[in-house]
Amino acid sequence: MDIESLAPVVDSILEAAETRGGGGDRLSVSPHSFPDAVEAAAADGRVPVIAEIKPTSPTTTGERTEDSVVLAEQMVEGGATALSVLTEPSHFGGSPEALDRVREAVEVPVLRKDFILREEQLDTVAADMVLLIARFLNDLDRMVDAARERGFQVLVETHTATEVEAAIEAGADIVGVNNRDLTKLEVDLETFEEVAPTVPEDVLLVAESGIGSQRDVERMQAAGADALLVGSAIMDGDVTANTRRLVTTEGHDT
Ligand SMILES: O=C(O)c1ccccc1NCC(=O)[C@H](O)[C@H](O)COP(=O)(O)O
């Protein structure tokens, strides 16, 4: 795990993640296909957006206290292709229970967003897709296999070309490039523009973090994004309207 020079709050997130156990029994999930959902969205003219239920975070103030299912339904109404649900409790206000209920309530694929460090933690809650962060997993290939053995689709999050290489070597076919630098917590869309060319064509490529405007959406798509993961810009205000604004860029310039 490359934990050198992480922001203090990321150290704290990882310390909390170390202490969390897993579920009881080994899970076996039948996922809704994320690649199919992306294709369907693109076919009917929607920008494929993974809308994230993130009640709070270390880089935002305040907390959304609505039921996650209500937020999920509003995101789907706004045209979200998939949902991401934070299950990290101590820094993001999430819970596995919220993900469980969201997945029951919607038809779109649901990503479990957490800081998963050990195989047993994959068994905490069922989801259609799990996030594995390349920087934190020395055994990324084994974790990708372990997730797939349970039926999960896997989104491997990267931030550098070296991490993309590790993700591809681990067999990833869905790769995220996170614009948020976990060293300083700064967000820079140039990260995606620099790293995206190192991702093979046949990999489904997701731009993550810092996407707030239709211009940002167009910029990430121009740089090769097949889908976008958006949290704060959707959670801040009217969730349905925010999602719709990012899903329908054509003809707009803000
Ligand atoms: O969002 C944070 O404040 C954060 C802080 C420390 C580590 C990770 C963090 N976020 C995780 C994410 O990857 C984002 O929730 C996700 O990509 C959405 O980002 P955004 O659209 O910028 O909210």
XYZ file of N, CA and C and ligand atoms in Angstrom:
785
model
N 0.841 -1.196 0.000
C 0.000 0.000 0.000
C 0.881 1.254 0.000
N 0.602 2.172 -0.927
C 1.361 3.412 -0.962
C 0.664 4.454 -0.085
N 1.092 4.493 1.189
C 0.422 5.416 2.102
C 1.305 6.613 2.450
N 2.428 6.741 1.689
C 3.301 7.882 1.964
C 2.597 9.173 1.642
N 2.790 10.150 2.466
C 2.271 11.506 2.296
C 0.795 11.616 1.968
N 0.000 10.818 2.612
C -1.440 10.993 2.465
C -1.897 12.165 3.331
N -2.989 12.804 2.915
C -3.570 13.849 3.763
C -3.957 13.223 5.106
N -3.808 13.957 6.219
C -4.116 13.383 7.544
C -5.502 12.756 7.599
N -6.479 13.376 6.959
C -7.828 12.812 7.040
C -7.916 11.480 6.288
N -7.091 11.308 5.266
C -7.085 10.020 4.552
C -6.431 8.951 5.430
N -5.379 9.337 6.167
C -4.804 8.413 7.161
C -5.888 7.972 8.140
N -6.675 8.941 8.572
C -7.736 8.651 9.537
C -8.797 7.723 8.929
N -9.135 7.966 7.654
C -10.104 7.096 6.948
C -9.564 5.659 6.894
N -8.256 5.542 6.604
C -7.670 4.200 6.482
C -7.574 3.509 7.837
N -7.262 4.281 8.873
C -7.215 3.686 10.230
C -8.582 3.122 10.597
N -9.622 3.892 10.298
C -10.987 3.421 10.594
C -11.306 2.185 9.753
N -10.859 2.191 8.496
C -11.154 1.049 7.613
C -10.462 -0.222 8.105
N -9.244 -0.053 8.642
C -8.499 -1.211 9.175
C -9.289 -1.921 10.257
N -10.030 -1.155 11.055
C -10.708 -1.738 12.216
C -12.036 -2.412 11.849
N -12.544 -2.146 10.636
C -13.857 -2.723 10.297
C -13.718 -4.173 9.857
N -14.636 -4.987 10.312
C -14.631 -6.394 9.933
C -15.390 -6.590 8.626
N -15.752 -7.817 8.380
C -16.503 -8.104 7.160
C -17.910 -8.514 7.504
N -18.539 -9.174 6.577
C -19.872 -9.696 6.851
C -19.728 -11.059 7.473
N -20.804 -11.758 7.582
C -20.735 -13.107 8.106
C -20.388 -14.055 6.980
N -21.410 -14.418 6.211
C -21.211 -15.391 5.140
C -20.618 -14.732 3.906
N -19.978 -15.565 3.112
C -19.443 -15.081 1.832
C -20.611 -14.744 0.913
N -20.562 -13.582 0.284
C -21.678 -13.145 -0.564
C -21.612 -13.773 -1.942
N -22.782 -13.853 -2.573
C -22.866 -14.247 -3.979
C -23.908 -13.339 -4.609
N -23.477 -12.414 -5.482
C -24.419 -11.428 -6.007
C -24.684 -11.640 -7.492
N -25.893 -11.265 -7.911
C -26.268 -11.273 -9.337
C -26.412 -9.815 -9.747
N -25.380 -9.249 -10.329
C -25.383 -7.796 -10.546
C -26.166 -7.354 -11.772
N -26.739 -6.142 -11.676
C -27.210 -5.442 -12.867
C -25.958 -4.978 -13.610
N -25.931 -5.196 -14.915
C -24.721 -4.893 -15.676
C -24.475 -3.380 -15.788
N -23.305 -2.944 -15.325
C -22.944 -1.531 -15.473
C -22.608 -1.191 -16.927
N -21.796 -2.009 -17.624
C -21.533 -1.688 -19.043
C -22.820 -1.595 -19.870
N -23.777 -2.482 -19.614
C -25.053 -2.415 -20.361
C -25.797 -1.112 -20.045
N -25.767 -0.700 -18.784
C -26.454 0.542 -18.388
C -25.800 1.752 -19.052
N -24.477 1.725 -19.153
C -23.757 2.833 -19.814
C -24.140 2.885 -21.293
N -24.181 1.723 -21.899
C -24.533 1.656 -23.333
C -25.964 2.159 -23.557
N -26.873 1.746 -22.680
C -28.280 2.157 -22.825
C -28.426 3.671 -22.657
N -27.691 4.239 -21.711
C -27.763 5.690 -21.501
C -27.252 6.429 -22.729
N -26.090 5.990 -23.215
C -25.512 6.656 -24.384
C -26.454 6.539 -25.575
N -27.112 5.373 -25.708
C -28.019 5.149 -26.849
C -29.222 6.082 -26.802
N -29.692 6.433 -25.598
C -30.846 7.349 -25.571
C -30.440 8.791 -25.241
N -29.174 9.103 -25.494
C -28.737 10.502 -25.462
C -28.447 11.063 -24.076
N -28.376 10.196 -23.072
C -28.017 10.681 -21.737
C -26.506 10.535 -21.523
N -25.901 11.501 -20.865
C -24.520 11.328 -20.429
C -24.546 10.268 -19.318
N -23.729 9.208 -19.443
C -23.738 8.185 -18.378
C -23.123 8.720 -17.086
N -23.987 9.011 -16.138
C -23.548 9.565 -14.849
C -23.824 8.561 -13.728
N -22.784 8.304 -12.925
C -22.966 7.563 -11.668
C -23.166 8.633 -10.597
N -24.371 8.734 -10.089
C -24.674 9.772 -9.086
C -24.398 9.201 -7.695
N -23.654 9.974 -6.912
C -23.178 9.439 -5.629
C -23.948 9.974 -4.426
N -24.421 9.042 -3.621
C -25.061 9.402 -2.342
C -23.955 9.496 -1.294
N -23.625 10.740 -0.980
C -22.500 11.028 -0.085
C -23.029 12.015 0.945
N -23.590 11.525 2.056
C -24.249 12.420 3.020
C -23.349 13.546 3.510
N -22.063 13.243 3.719
C -21.098 14.290 4.076
C -19.732 13.823 3.592
N -18.721 14.639 3.763
C -17.367 14.201 3.395
C -16.361 15.115 4.072
N -15.097 14.697 4.112
C -14.087 15.549 4.748
C -13.911 16.886 4.042
N -14.307 16.992 2.781
C -14.074 18.246 2.051
C -15.340 19.075 1.843
N -16.425 18.678 2.519
C -17.630 19.512 2.426
C -18.090 19.865 3.842
N -18.912 20.903 3.921
C -19.482 21.229 5.222
C -20.940 20.788 5.219
N -21.471 20.517 6.383
C -22.879 20.147 6.473
C -23.112 18.682 6.134
N -24.361 18.280 6.268
C -24.718 16.886 6.022
C -26.121 16.808 5.452
N -26.327 15.961 4.432
C -27.689 15.700 3.941
C -28.282 14.613 4.820
N -29.430 14.900 5.367
C -29.988 13.952 6.336
C -31.201 13.194 5.785
N -31.577 13.471 4.519
C -32.709 12.730 3.950
C -32.388 11.241 3.879
N -33.446 10.468 3.805
C -33.281 9.032 3.604
C -32.564 8.781 2.273
N -31.617 7.864 2.282
C -30.846 7.563 1.066
C -31.739 7.084 -0.068
N -32.821 6.395 0.263
C -33.723 5.895 -0.785
C -34.399 7.066 -1.502
N -34.755 8.092 -0.751
C -35.369 9.283 -1.362
C -34.373 9.935 -2.323
N -33.143 10.092 -1.863
C -32.105 10.688 -2.721
C -31.876 9.818 -3.960
N -31.839 8.516 -3.753
C -31.605 7.586 -4.871
C -32.704 7.738 -5.923
N -33.940 7.787 -5.469
C -35.056 7.897 -6.420
C -34.998 9.226 -7.173
N -34.577 10.281 -6.484
C -34.449 11.584 -7.154
C -33.339 11.548 -8.207
N -32.269 10.857 -7.900
C -31.153 10.750 -8.866
C -31.584 9.977 -10.107
N -32.317 8.901 -9.882
C -32.797 8.103 -11.018
C -33.789 8.927 -11.841
N -34.644 9.669 -11.152
C -35.592 10.545 -11.860
C -34.840 11.571 -12.727
N -33.702 12.024 -12.238
C -32.893 12.985 -12.995
C -32.118 12.364 -14.139
N -32.159 11.024 -14.252
C -31.521 10.369 -15.399
C -30.219 9.657 -15.099
N -29.912 9.444 -13.814
C -28.659 8.753 -13.474
C -28.629 7.351 -14.078
N -27.477 6.989 -14.598
C -27.276 5.656 -15.187
C -27.038 4.613 -14.107
N -26.375 5.028 -13.058
C -26.040 4.142 -11.932
C -25.927 5.014 -10.693
N -25.887 4.367 -9.537
C -25.719 5.105 -8.286
C -24.473 4.601 -7.578
N -23.844 5.496 -6.835
C -22.757 5.115 -5.950
C -23.224 5.436 -4.538
N -23.071 4.483 -3.638
C -23.497 4.728 -2.257
C -22.276 4.567 -1.344
N -21.931 5.657 -0.660
C -20.855 5.572 0.331
C -21.324 4.683 1.471
N -20.522 3.683 1.822
C -20.878 2.872 2.994
C -19.935 3.166 4.161
N -18.978 4.058 3.942
C -18.030 4.433 5.006
C -18.780 5.268 6.046
N -18.800 4.821 7.322
C -19.639 5.519 8.309
C -18.988 6.712 8.996
N -17.688 6.662 9.251
C -17.142 7.646 10.190
C -16.714 8.965 9.553
N -16.483 9.006 8.245
C -16.072 10.253 7.589
C -17.045 10.703 6.501
N -17.943 9.795 6.075
C -18.839 10.126 4.962
C -20.322 9.954 5.308
N -20.601 9.535 6.533
C -21.994 9.387 6.963
C -22.750 8.281 6.250
N -22.020 7.324 5.692
C -22.685 6.240 4.968
C -22.931 5.019 5.831
N -23.605 4.026 5.230
C -23.809 2.760 5.940
C -24.147 1.658 4.944
N -23.733 0.433 5.263
C -24.104 -0.701 4.422
C -25.620 -0.865 4.342
N -26.279 -0.559 5.418
C -27.740 -0.701 5.479
C -28.409 0.234 4.457
N -27.864 1.448 4.315
C -28.414 2.402 3.331
C -28.254 1.840 1.926
N -27.094 1.272 1.651
C -26.871 0.700 0.315
C -27.869 -0.426 0.040
N -28.046 -1.264 1.035
C -28.971 -2.389 0.906
C -30.368 -1.909 0.508
N -30.833 -0.873 1.187
C -32.189 -0.370 0.917
C -32.266 0.330 -0.437
N -31.202 1.050 -0.793
C -31.179 1.713 -2.108
C -31.241 0.661 -3.212
N -30.460 -0.378 -3.053
C -30.407 -1.413 -4.102
C -31.762 -2.117 -4.268
N -32.481 -2.232 -3.153
C -33.835 -2.803 -3.209
C -34.794 -1.898 -3.975
N -34.538 -0.576 -3.888
C -35.516 0.407 -4.374
C -35.339 0.792 -5.837
N -34.137 0.607 -6.407
C -33.901 1.087 -7.774
C -33.516 -0.059 -8.704
N -33.648 0.225 -10.011
C -33.312 -0.789 -11.022
C -31.897 -0.612 -11.576
N -31.325 0.578 -11.361
C -30.009 0.843 -11.951
C -28.907 0.177 -11.114
N -27.744 -0.074 -11.732
C -26.643 -0.674 -10.961
C -26.205 0.235 -9.815
N -25.826 -0.393 -8.700
C -25.410 0.360 -7.509
C -23.976 -0.042 -7.124
N -23.140 0.988 -7.051
C -21.739 0.811 -6.668
C -21.574 0.965 -5.163
N -20.834 0.071 -4.556
C -20.469 0.263 -3.143
C -19.162 1.051 -3.085
N -19.245 2.256 -2.513
C -18.087 3.146 -2.429
C -17.565 3.096 -1.003
N -16.381 2.534 -0.840
C -15.814 2.424 0.504
C -14.306 2.264 0.369
N -13.650 2.106 1.469
C -12.205 1.932 1.483
C -11.964 0.481 1.904
N -12.106 -0.409 0.947
C -12.021 -1.848 1.226
C -10.549 -2.257 1.204
N -10.112 -2.856 2.290
C -8.695 -3.197 2.422
C -8.445 -4.703 2.475
N -9.478 -5.462 2.894
C -9.290 -6.904 3.055
C -10.457 -7.666 2.427
N -10.172 -8.901 2.036
C -11.175 -9.701 1.327
C -12.483 -9.823 2.118
N -12.376 -10.064 3.416
C -13.604 -10.283 4.209
C -14.543 -9.066 4.148
N -13.964 -7.875 3.919
C -14.789 -6.657 3.874
C -15.673 -6.604 2.623
N -15.367 -7.447 1.648
C -16.250 -7.549 0.474
C -17.597 -8.148 0.855
N -17.627 -8.867 1.960
C -18.851 -9.579 2.348
C -19.766 -8.756 3.256
N -19.455 -7.477 3.429
C -20.271 -6.629 4.312
C -21.675 -6.417 3.767
N -21.779 -6.175 2.459
C -23.096 -5.900 1.876
C -23.042 -6.156 0.362
N -24.151 -6.653 -0.179
C -24.221 -6.914 -1.623
C -24.347 -5.594 -2.385
N -23.793 -5.576 -3.591
C -23.887 -4.408 -4.475
C -23.687 -4.942 -5.895
N -23.954 -4.101 -6.881
C -23.725 -4.546 -8.257
C -22.254 -4.388 -8.642
N -21.596 -3.440 -7.977
C -20.207 -3.151 -8.308
C -19.515 -2.684 -7.029
N -18.235 -3.021 -6.894
C -17.476 -2.496 -5.743
C -16.303 -1.675 -6.244
N -15.922 -0.702 -5.434
C -14.750 0.117 -5.724
C -13.546 -0.477 -5.016
N -12.473 -0.669 -5.768
C -11.194 -1.043 -5.154
C -10.181 0.029 -5.533
N -9.484 0.565 -4.549
C -8.571 1.686 -4.790
C -7.147 1.144 -4.937
N -6.591 1.303 -6.152
C -5.287 0.698 -6.470
C -4.208 1.111 -5.464
N -4.218 2.365 -5.079
C -3.150 2.866 -4.197
C -3.091 2.144 -2.857
N -4.242 1.641 -2.404
C -4.292 1.067 -1.052
C -4.182 -0.456 -1.031
N -4.055 -1.076 -2.198
C -4.099 -2.540 -2.239
C -2.858 -3.108 -2.919
N -1.943 -3.660 -2.118
C -0.766 -4.328 -2.686
C -1.165 -5.600 -3.418
N -2.267 -6.191 -2.966
C -2.741 -7.446 -3.555
C -3.955 -7.183 -4.444
N -3.844 -6.149 -5.292
C -4.990 -5.736 -6.108
C -5.519 -6.886 -6.969
N -4.614 -7.656 -7.579
C -5.077 -8.739 -8.466
C -5.893 -9.768 -7.686
N -5.440 -10.086 -6.484
C -6.177 -11.063 -5.659
C -7.529 -10.483 -5.231
N -7.564 -9.219 -4.908
C -8.828 -8.581 -4.487
C -9.818 -8.475 -5.655
N -9.304 -8.191 -6.857
C -10.186 -8.152 -8.038
C -10.792 -9.540 -8.240
N -9.951 -10.568 -8.157
C -10.453 -11.945 -8.315
C -11.475 -12.268 -7.228
N -11.162 -11.894 -5.990
C -12.057 -12.213 -4.865
C -13.416 -11.541 -5.044
N -13.403 -10.305 -5.537
C -14.663 -9.592 -5.765
C -15.458 -10.270 -6.886
N -14.764 -10.618 -7.956
C -15.456 -11.262 -9.101
C -15.997 -12.633 -8.720
N -15.253 -13.354 -7.883
C -15.736 -14.679 -7.451
C -17.075 -14.562 -6.730
N -17.323 -13.422 -6.118
C -18.600 -13.186 -5.410
C -19.673 -12.633 -6.348
N -19.298 -12.335 -7.584
C -20.267 -11.834 -8.559
C -20.225 -10.329 -8.774
N -19.415 -9.612 -7.994
C -19.342 -8.153 -8.147
C -18.664 -7.775 -9.466
N -19.141 -6.689 -10.081
C -18.339 -5.994 -11.069
C -17.379 -5.121 -10.271
N -16.207 -4.831 -10.860
C -15.184 -4.121 -10.092
C -14.774 -2.839 -10.814
N -14.859 -1.736 -10.085
C -14.331 -0.460 -10.566
C -13.018 -0.231 -9.828
N -11.910 -0.285 -10.565
C -10.615 -0.044 -9.929
C -10.279 1.437 -10.065
N -10.109 2.084 -8.923
C -9.808 3.529 -8.921
C -8.306 3.768 -8.975
N -7.928 4.672 -9.881
C -6.518 5.027 -10.042
C -6.371 6.548 -9.991
N -5.123 6.978 -9.921
C -4.855 8.431 -9.960
C -3.635 8.735 -10.835
N -2.865 7.689 -11.153
C -1.632 7.878 -11.941
C -1.545 6.789 -13.018
N -0.647 7.029 -13.991
C -0.440 6.030 -15.043
C 0.100 4.726 -14.452
N 0.911 4.822 -13.420
C 1.458 3.611 -12.781
C 0.334 2.789 -12.163
N -0.626 3.479 -11.556
C -1.761 2.753 -10.968
C -2.655 2.156 -12.063
N -2.773 2.852 -13.191
C -3.536 2.274 -14.310
C -2.865 0.973 -14.757
N -1.546 0.987 -14.831
C -0.804 -0.213 -15.233
C -1.101 -1.364 -14.271
N -1.089 -1.042 -12.979
C -1.374 -2.075 -11.966
C -2.810 -2.583 -12.113
N -3.737 -1.672 -12.402
C -5.143 -2.069 -12.562
C -5.306 -3.010 -13.755
N -4.642 -2.671 -14.854
C -4.749 -3.512 -16.066
C -4.103 -4.874 -15.814
N -2.954 -4.862 -15.148
C -2.293 -6.138 -14.814
C -3.175 -6.994 -13.919
N -3.982 -6.344 -13.089
C -4.885 -7.086 -12.187
C -6.143 -7.561 -12.928
N -6.256 -7.186 -14.201
C -7.402 -7.674 -14.996
C -8.598 -6.746 -14.982
N -8.412 -5.507 -14.560
C -9.559 -4.580 -14.494
C -10.105 -4.287 -15.888
N -11.435 -4.300 -16.016
C -12.059 -3.893 -17.274
C -12.931 -2.642 -17.096
N -13.023 -2.168 -15.847
C -13.657 -0.880 -15.560
C -12.661 -0.120 -14.680
N -12.192 1.006 -15.186
C -11.160 1.761 -14.462
C -11.645 3.189 -14.241
N -11.467 3.670 -13.011
C -11.765 5.066 -12.706
C -10.471 5.839 -12.547
N -10.460 7.065 -13.029
C -9.334 7.955 -12.751
C -9.881 9.055 -11.854
N -9.353 9.107 -10.630
C -9.860 10.067 -9.652
C -9.097 11.389 -9.770
N -9.822 12.445 -10.029
C -9.204 13.769 -10.114
C -8.797 14.309 -8.748
N -9.267 13.651 -7.685
C -8.915 14.117 -6.330
C -7.605 13.460 -5.905
N -6.660 14.314 -5.558
C -5.346 13.861 -5.115
C -5.420 13.559 -3.615
N -5.158 12.337 -3.227
C -5.333 11.966 -1.823
C -4.177 12.450 -0.937
N -3.208 13.095 -1.552
C -2.109 13.671 -0.773
C -2.503 15.035 -0.212
N -3.097 15.854 -1.100
C -3.471 17.208 -0.659
C -4.975 17.429 -0.693
N -5.692 16.464 -1.222
C -7.148 16.541 -1.396
C -7.564 17.608 -2.409
N -6.597 18.025 -3.229
C -6.946 18.983 -4.283
C -7.552 18.235 -5.471
N -8.481 18.921 -6.140
C -9.132 18.311 -7.303
C -8.691 19.065 -8.551
N -8.237 18.304 -9.564
C -7.761 18.934 -10.792
C -8.168 18.047 -11.974
N -9.044 18.560 -12.825
C -9.542 17.759 -13.952
C -8.438 17.408 -14.949
N -7.320 18.103 -14.869
C -6.182 17.769 -15.753
C -5.653 16.369 -15.460
N -5.867 15.905 -14.225
C -5.410 14.551 -13.872
C -6.014 13.545 -14.841
N -7.330 13.636 -15.024
C -7.986 12.686 -15.938
C -7.427 12.852 -17.354
N -7.264 14.089 -17.773
C -6.779 14.330 -19.143
C -5.385 13.736 -19.352
N -4.559 13.763 -18.309
C -3.200 13.228 -18.437
C -3.164 11.703 -18.370
N -4.023 11.141 -17.509
C -3.936 9.696 -17.254
C -4.778 8.882 -18.251
N -5.887 9.440 -18.717
C -6.812 8.689 -19.585
C -6.120 8.060 -20.806
N -5.168 8.748 -21.467
C -4.551 8.122 -22.643
C -3.795 6.831 -22.341
N -3.487 6.565 -21.078
C -2.755 5.338 -20.735
C -3.703 4.155 -20.515
N -5.004 4.425 -20.585
C -5.990 3.357 -20.353
C -6.347 2.728 -21.703
N -6.214 1.379 -21.820
C -6.528 0.737 -23.102
C -7.965 1.018 -23.554
N -8.149 1.045 -24.884
C -9.447 1.373 -25.510
C -10.594 0.480 -25.044
N -10.296 -0.797 -24.804
C -11.375 -1.739 -24.491
C -11.797 -1.712 -23.018
N -11.202 -0.806 -22.265
C -11.560 -0.672 -20.842
C -12.606 0.425 -20.683
N -13.619 0.169 -19.864
C -14.645 1.185 -19.613
C -14.060 2.205 -18.627
N -14.020 3.452 -19.083
C -13.261 4.472 -18.350
C -14.182 5.486 -17.661
N -13.987 5.632 -16.353
C -14.841 6.506 -15.542
C -14.010 7.686 -15.014
N -14.501 8.898 -15.241
C -13.864 10.090 -14.653
C -14.520 10.346 -13.298
N -13.684 10.499 -12.257
C -14.206 10.649 -10.901
C -13.768 11.971 -10.268
N -14.685 12.592 -9.562
C -14.439 13.750 -8.677
C -14.258 15.080 -9.413
N -14.797 16.101 -8.761
C -14.559 17.471 -9.207
C -15.365 17.885 -10.420
N -16.334 17.075 -10.822
C -17.128 17.398 -12.011
C -18.385 18.131 -11.532
N -18.522 19.399 -11.928
C -19.623 20.188 -11.385
C -20.469 20.881 -12.425
N -19.926 21.078 -13.608
C -20.660 21.842 -14.623
C -20.779 21.027 -15.901
N -21.633 21.506 -16.789
C -21.757 20.848 -18.086
C -20.451 20.954 -18.863
N -19.739 22.050 -18.683
C -18.417 22.178 -19.331
C -17.461 21.086 -18.834
N -17.519 20.829 -17.517
C -16.653 19.757 -16.969
C -17.008 18.410 -17.594
N -18.317 18.175 -17.734
C -18.770 16.910 -18.332
C -18.202 16.782 -19.742
N -18.353 17.851 -20.520
C -17.877 17.811 -21.912
C -16.354 17.648 -21.960
N -15.693 18.284 -21.015
C -14.222 18.188 -20.970
C -13.782 16.745 -20.690
N -14.449 16.098 -19.738
C -14.092 14.717 -19.393
C -14.436 13.766 -20.540
N -15.572 14.016 -21.199
C -15.930 13.166 -22.344
C -14.930 13.355 -23.490
N -14.524 14.596 -23.709
C -13.559 14.866 -24.785
C -12.229 14.163 -24.497
N -11.931 13.981 -23.210
C -10.673 13.318 -22.831
C -10.828 11.794 -22.784
N -12.017 11.289 -23.103
C -12.177 9.841 -23.222
C -13.056 9.167 -22.185
N -13.722 9.943 -21.331
C -14.552 9.298 -20.300
C -15.782 8.636 -20.923
N -16.020 7.392 -20.539
C -17.249 6.696 -20.947
C -18.364 6.978 -19.957
N -18.001 7.287 -18.735
C -18.988 7.577 -17.683
C -18.333 8.514 -16.664
N -19.174 9.170 -15.862
C -18.682 10.147 -14.891
C -19.233 9.819 -13.513
N -18.405 9.903 -12.504
C -18.866 9.704 -11.128
C -18.935 11.069 -10.452
N -20.138 11.447 -10.029
C -20.338 12.799 -9.479
C -21.012 12.707 -8.112
N -20.377 13.307 -7.109
C -20.947 13.333 -5.771
C -21.420 14.716 -5.368
N -20.477 15.557 -4.936
C -20.802 16.848 -4.320
C -21.725 17.714 -5.172
N -21.462 17.806 -6.469
C -22.250 18.710 -7.323
C -23.701 18.250 -7.434
N -23.952 16.983 -7.183
C -25.332 16.486 -7.204
C -25.961 16.609 -5.821
N -25.165 16.339 -4.781
C -25.702 16.364 -3.413
C -25.987 17.778 -2.914
N -25.391 18.773 -3.555
C -25.520 20.156 -3.085
C -26.743 20.819 -3.739
N -27.889 20.757 -3.066
C -29.101 21.400 -3.605
C -30.121 20.381 -4.091
N -30.808 20.734 -5.184
C -31.883 19.890 -5.728
C -31.260 18.715 -6.501
N -31.366 17.552 -5.904
C -30.667 16.376 -6.426
C -31.170 15.988 -7.826
N -32.471 16.042 -8.025
C -33.021 15.680 -9.346
C -32.532 16.673 -10.403
N -32.666 17.956 -10.101
C -32.276 18.989 -11.075
C -30.773 18.934 -11.348
N -29.988 18.724 -10.304
C -28.526 18.668 -10.486
C -28.137 17.490 -11.371
N -28.781 16.348 -11.129
C -28.463 15.179 -11.956
C -28.860 15.454 -13.401
N -30.066 15.970 -13.593
C -30.575 16.209 -14.956
C -29.658 17.182 -15.721
N -29.189 18.182 -15.010
C -28.318 19.192 -15.646
C -27.030 18.542 -16.189
N -26.487 17.578 -15.466
C -25.234 16.962 -15.906
C -25.463 15.854 -16.937
N -26.648 15.284 -16.911
C -26.975 14.174 -17.808
C -27.319 14.681 -19.208
N -27.815 15.925 -19.257
C -28.250 16.489 -20.547
C -27.419 17.714 -20.878
N -26.248 17.500 -21.452
C -25.358 18.640 -21.703
C -25.655 19.351 -23.012
N -26.206 18.614 -23.963
C -26.309 19.170 -25.318
C -27.064 20.498 -25.337
N -26.477 21.454 -26.027
C -27.156 22.737 -26.173
C -26.942 23.670 -24.993
N -26.195 23.235 -24.002
C -25.953 24.091 -22.845
C -24.487 24.503 -22.820
N -24.201 25.540 -22.107
C -22.804 25.978 -22.070
C -22.346 26.406 -20.679
N -22.989 25.894 -19.624
C -22.537 26.279 -18.279
C -21.836 25.134 -17.573
O -14.887 13.527 -1.152
C -14.025 13.710 -0.281
O -14.011 14.686 0.482
C -12.926 12.699 -0.088
C -11.961 12.942 0.867
C -10.953 12.009 1.076
C -10.917 10.852 0.347
C -11.884 10.609 -0.626
C -12.887 11.516 -0.845
N -13.874 11.290 -1.770
C -14.067 10.056 -2.432
C -14.467 10.170 -3.823
O -13.847 9.533 -4.640
C -15.616 11.052 -4.205
O -16.644 10.893 -3.280
C -16.202 10.818 -5.590
O -15.256 10.638 -6.567
C -17.118 12.000 -5.951
O -16.362 13.193 -5.920
P -17.060 14.620 -5.986
O -17.937 14.637 -7.190
O -15.935 15.601 -6.121
O -17.828 14.782 -4.728
